PDB file of C-alpha atoms in Angstrom:
ATOM      1  CA  MET A   1     103.005  98.821  98.390  1.00  0.00           C
ATOM      2  CA  THR A   2     100.486  96.640 100.053  1.00  0.00           C
ATOM      3  CA  THR A   3      97.123  98.047 101.247  1.00  0.00           C
ATOM      4  CA  THR A   4      98.176  97.427 104.949  1.00  0.00           C
ATOM      5  CA  ASP A   5     101.382  99.319 104.635  1.00  0.00           C
ATOM      6  CA  LEU A   6     100.091 102.405 106.531  1.00  0.00           C
ATOM      7  CA  THR A   7     103.640 103.761 107.247  1.00  0.00           C
ATOM      8  CA  ALA A   8     104.278 103.885 103.691  1.00  0.00           C
ATOM      9  CA  LEU A   9     101.013 105.716 103.115  1.00  0.00           C
ATOM     10  CA  SER A  10     101.738 108.381 105.491  1.00  0.00           C
ATOM     11  CA  GLY A  11     104.837 109.443 103.355  1.00  0.00           C
ATOM     12  CA  LEU A  12     102.297 110.289 100.433  1.00  0.00           C
ATOM     13  CA  SER A  13     101.168 113.592  99.438  1.00  0.00           C
ATOM     14  CA  GLY A  14      97.394 113.978  99.687  1.00  0.00           C
ATOM     15  CA  LEU A  15      97.120 113.985  95.840  1.00  0.00           C
ATOM     16  CA  GLU A  16      99.312 110.740  95.823  1.00  0.00           C
ATOM     17  CA  LEU A  17      97.114 109.124  98.525  1.00  0.00           C
ATOM     18  CA  MET A  18      93.863 109.902  96.827  1.00  0.00           C
ATOM     19  CA  ARG A  19      95.289 108.544  93.482  1.00  0.00           C
ATOM     20  CA  TRP A  20      96.357 105.414  95.533  1.00  0.00           C
ATOM     21  CA  VAL A  21      92.618 105.008  96.859  1.00  0.00           C
ATOM     22  CA  GLN A  22      91.457 105.395  93.460  1.00  0.00           C
ATOM     23  CA  THR A  23      93.649 102.964  91.854  1.00  0.00           C
ATOM     24  CA  GLU A  24      93.987 100.209  94.536  1.00  0.00           C
ATOM     25  CA  ARG A  25      90.524 100.540  96.115  1.00  0.00           C
ATOM     26  CA  PRO A  26      91.744  99.150  99.352  1.00  0.00           C
ATOM     27  CA  SER A  27      89.241  96.696 101.080  1.00  0.00           C
ATOM     28  CA  ASP A  28      91.309  96.075 104.358  1.00  0.00           C
ATOM     29  CA  ILE A  29      91.372  99.517 105.645  1.00  0.00           C
ATOM     30  CA  PRO A  30      88.219 100.627 107.340  1.00  0.00           C
ATOM     31  CA  SER A  31      86.729 103.824 105.958  1.00  0.00           C
ATOM     32  CA  ILE A  32      83.393 105.567 105.373  1.00  0.00           C
ATOM     33  CA  GLY A  33      84.060 104.977 101.724  1.00  0.00           C
ATOM     34  CA  ARG A  34      84.248 101.367 102.230  1.00  0.00           C
ATOM     35  CA  LEU A  35      81.077 101.324 104.271  1.00  0.00           C
ATOM     36  CA  LEU A  36      78.783 103.090 101.840  1.00  0.00           C
ATOM     37  CA  GLY A  37      80.466 101.560  98.525  1.00  0.00           C
ATOM     38  CA  MET A  38      82.271 104.964  97.358  1.00  0.00           C
ATOM     39  CA  ARG A  39      84.333 104.824  94.166  1.00  0.00           C
ATOM     40  CA  PHE A  40      86.824 107.478  93.548  1.00  0.00           C
ATOM     41  CA  ASP A  41      85.935 108.151  89.776  1.00  0.00           C
ATOM     42  CA  GLU A  42      88.119 111.180  89.315  1.00  0.00           C
ATOM     43  CA  VAL A  43      91.039 112.594  91.193  1.00  0.00           C
ATOM     44  CA  GLU A  44      93.050 115.840  90.404  1.00  0.00           C
ATOM     45  CA  HIS A  45      94.652 118.595  92.408  1.00  0.00           C
ATOM     46  CA  GLY A  46      92.005 120.364  94.069  1.00  0.00           C
ATOM     47  CA  ARG A  47      88.919 118.367  92.796  1.00  0.00           C
ATOM     48  CA  ILE A  48      87.508 115.101  93.620  1.00  0.00           C
ATOM     49  CA  VAL A  49      84.536 113.041  91.956  1.00  0.00           C
ATOM     50  CA  VAL A  50      83.267 110.212  94.000  1.00  0.00           C
ATOM     51  CA  SER A  51      80.183 108.018  93.426  1.00  0.00           C
ATOM     52  CA  LEU A  52      77.910 105.291  94.920  1.00  0.00           C
ATOM     53  CA  ASP A  53      74.982 103.211  94.074  1.00  0.00           C
ATOM     54  CA  THR A  54      72.205 103.792  96.345  1.00  0.00           C
ATOM     55  CA  ARG A  55      70.675 100.912  98.283  1.00  0.00           C
ATOM     56  CA  PRO A  56      67.610 100.259 100.605  1.00  0.00           C
ATOM     57  CA  ASP A  57      69.801 100.520 103.574  1.00  0.00           C
ATOM     58  CA  PHE A  58      70.162 104.231 103.017  1.00  0.00           C
ATOM     59  CA  ALA A  59      66.413 105.108 103.314  1.00  0.00           C
ATOM     60  CA  ASN A  60      64.928 107.523 105.706  1.00  0.00           C
ATOM     61  CA  PRO A  61      61.422 106.922 107.259  1.00  0.00           C
ATOM     62  CA  LEU A  62      59.949 108.180 103.975  1.00  0.00           C
ATOM     63  CA  GLY A  63      61.662 105.346 101.801  1.00  0.00           C
ATOM     64  CA  THR A  64      64.049 107.958 100.078  1.00  0.00           C
ATOM     65  CA  VAL A  65      67.823 108.473 100.426  1.00  0.00           C
ATOM     66  CA  HIS A  66      68.502 109.742 104.009  1.00  0.00           C
ATOM     67  CA  GLY A  67      70.143 113.300 103.896  1.00  0.00           C
ATOM     68  CA  GLY A  68      73.242 112.121 105.781  1.00  0.00           C
ATOM     69  CA  ILE A  69      74.200 110.080 102.850  1.00  0.00           C
ATOM     70  CA  ALA A  70      74.259 113.139 100.564  1.00  0.00           C
ATOM     71  CA  ALA A  71      76.077 115.043 103.251  1.00  0.00           C
ATOM     72  CA  THR A  72      78.495 112.177 103.666  1.00  0.00           C
ATOM     73  CA  LEU A  73      79.151 112.345 100.020  1.00  0.00           C
ATOM     74  CA  LEU A  74      79.562 115.929  99.884  1.00  0.00           C
ATOM     75  CA  ASP A  75      81.941 115.956 103.032  1.00  0.00           C
ATOM     76  CA  SER A  76      84.009 113.122 101.490  1.00  0.00           C
ATOM     77  CA  ALA A  77      84.277 114.922  98.069  1.00  0.00           C
ATOM     78  CA  MET A  78      84.966 118.337  99.453  1.00  0.00           C
ATOM     79  CA  GLY A  79      87.524 117.306 102.114  1.00  0.00           C
ATOM     80  CA  CYS A  80      89.251 114.808  99.759  1.00  0.00           C
ATOM     81  CA  ALA A  81      89.562 117.719  97.277  1.00  0.00           C
ATOM     82  CA  VAL A  82      91.294 119.830  99.913  1.00  0.00           C
ATOM     83  CA  HIS A  83      93.459 116.830 100.839  1.00  0.00           C
ATOM     84  CA  THR A  84      94.797 116.731  97.249  1.00  0.00           C
ATOM     85  CA  THR A  85      96.399 120.221  97.904  1.00  0.00           C
ATOM     86  CA  LEU A  86      98.252 119.042 100.982  1.00  0.00           C
ATOM     87  CA  PRO A  87     101.762 117.722 101.269  1.00  0.00           C
ATOM     88  CA  ALA A  88     102.691 114.408 103.057  1.00  0.00           C
ATOM     89  CA  GLY A  89     102.437 114.718 106.802  1.00  0.00           C
ATOM     90  CA  THR A  90      99.786 117.455 106.832  1.00  0.00           C
ATOM     91  CA  GLY A  91      96.259 116.723 107.844  1.00  0.00           C
ATOM     92  CA  TYR A  92      92.927 118.576 108.006  1.00  0.00           C
ATOM     93  CA  THR A  93      89.283 118.220 109.505  1.00  0.00           C
ATOM     94  CA  THR A  94      86.063 119.656 108.506  1.00  0.00           C
ATOM     95  CA  LEU A  95      85.273 122.899 110.657  1.00  0.00           C
ATOM     96  CA  GLU A  96      82.004 123.595 108.901  1.00  0.00           C
ATOM     97  CA  LEU A  97      79.571 121.941 106.541  1.00  0.00           C
ATOM     98  CA  LYS A  98      76.682 123.832 104.926  1.00  0.00           C
ATOM     99  CA  VAL A  99      74.355 121.407 102.950  1.00  0.00           C
ATOM    100  CA  ASN A 100      71.442 122.660 100.706  1.00  0.00           C
ATOM    101  CA  TYR A 101      69.110 119.624  99.847  1.00  0.00           C
ATOM    102  CA  ILE A 102      67.262 120.120  96.473  1.00  0.00           C
ATOM    103  CA  ARG A 103      65.428 117.021  95.822  1.00  0.00           C
ATOM    104  CA  ALA A 104      65.062 113.462  97.096  1.00  0.00           C
ATOM    105  CA  ALA A 105      66.885 110.422  95.655  1.00  0.00           C
ATOM    106  CA  ARG A 106      65.791 107.019  95.172  1.00  0.00           C
ATOM    107  CA  THR A 107      67.157 103.788  97.092  1.00  0.00           C
ATOM    108  CA  ASP A 108      66.884 101.546  94.124  1.00  0.00           C
ATOM    109  CA  GLY A 109      70.459 101.364  92.795  1.00  0.00           C
ATOM    110  CA  GLN A 110      70.595 104.652  91.259  1.00  0.00           C
ATOM    111  CA  VAL A 111      74.160 106.222  91.152  1.00  0.00           C
ATOM    112  CA  LEU A 112      74.673 109.428  92.931  1.00  0.00           C
ATOM    113  CA  THR A 113      77.859 111.324  91.988  1.00  0.00           C
ATOM    114  CA  ALA A 114      79.494 114.112  94.134  1.00  0.00           C
ATOM    115  CA  GLU A 115      82.064 116.606  92.913  1.00  0.00           C
ATOM    116  CA  GLY A 116      84.218 118.564  95.256  1.00  0.00           C
ATOM    117  CA  LYS A 117      86.232 121.690  94.306  1.00  0.00           C
ATOM    118  CA  VAL A 118      88.828 123.523  96.241  1.00  0.00           C
ATOM    119  CA  ILE A 119      87.993 127.220  96.277  1.00  0.00           C
ATOM    120  CA  HIS A 120      90.778 128.399  98.592  1.00  0.00           C
ATOM    121  CA  ALA A 121      93.635 126.335 100.160  1.00  0.00           C
ATOM    122  CA  GLY A 122      95.578 128.522 102.710  1.00  0.00           C
ATOM    123  CA  ARG A 123      98.185 127.572 105.325  1.00  0.00           C
ATOM    124  CA  ARG A 124      95.453 127.319 108.203  1.00  0.00           C
ATOM    125  CA  THR A 125      92.208 126.747 106.542  1.00  0.00           C
ATOM    126  CA  ALA A 126      90.736 125.622 103.228  1.00  0.00           C
ATOM    127  CA  THR A 127      87.343 126.196 101.477  1.00  0.00           C
ATOM    128  CA  ALA A 128      85.590 123.927  99.006  1.00  0.00           C
ATOM    129  CA  GLU A 129      82.172 123.464  97.193  1.00  0.00           C
ATOM    130  CA  GLY A 130      80.416 120.521  95.857  1.00  0.00           C
ATOM    131  CA  LYS A 131      77.396 119.031  94.469  1.00  0.00           C
ATOM    132  CA  VAL A 132      75.611 115.778  94.289  1.00  0.00           C
ATOM    133  CA  ILE A 133      73.746 114.850  91.172  1.00  0.00           C
ATOM    134  CA  ASP A 134      71.684 111.745  90.239  1.00  0.00           C
ATOM    135  CA  GLU A 135      71.981 109.590  86.956  1.00  0.00           C
ATOM    136  CA  GLN A 136      69.874 111.968  85.139  1.00  0.00           C
ATOM    137  CA  GLY A 137      72.070 115.132  86.145  1.00  0.00           C
ATOM    138  CA  LYS A 138      69.563 116.345  88.426  1.00  0.00           C
ATOM    139  CA  LEU A 139      70.817 118.251  91.376  1.00  0.00           C
ATOM    140  CA  ILE A 140      70.164 116.388  94.572  1.00  0.00           C
ATOM    141  CA  ALA A 141      72.202 118.621  97.059  1.00  0.00           C
ATOM    142  CA  HIS A 142      75.179 121.328  96.967  1.00  0.00           C
ATOM    143  CA  ALA A 143      77.311 122.281  99.863  1.00  0.00           C
ATOM    144  CA  THR A 144      80.359 124.368 101.146  1.00  0.00           C
ATOM    145  CA  THR A 145      82.939 123.623 103.551  1.00  0.00           C
ATOM    146  CA  THR A 146      85.701 125.043 105.690  1.00  0.00           C
ATOM    147  CA  CYS A 147      88.476 122.763 106.829  1.00  0.00           C
ATOM    148  CA  MET A 148      91.058 123.333 109.383  1.00  0.00           C
ATOM    149  CA  ILE A 149      94.832 122.497 108.165  1.00  0.00           C
ATOM    150  CA  PHE A 150      97.116 120.981 110.541  1.00  0.00           C
TER     151      PHE A 150
END
């Protein structure tokens, strides 16, 4: 399958699609992951680990990583973890995202890693939790989400 064969991709389960993204790292399909340079480090049923290298473009006015980067990492990790539990042809969207920021992250190329884990996957909604850590294992932010399944 080529990276532009979107019809074939729509026939994959959520877990199969996330594993395809991890393996193929498609560069010709626009996505937030491509924009931010996210890597899918681990993909399991109900669990995703993604990471990125910070850069000066991620800075807030204070010169540290903008909170939106951590929120995006968390939304992606938790949402994709939910996605791994879904059959082909089933979608989801974030209904609610609650982020707690613990400390600032640097913009000098440090690796931020986000882990998302499904707490509950039902027929209509799913919930997940996540955390972002820096290279030293220090907690940057943690979150919960509720996703609508459709």
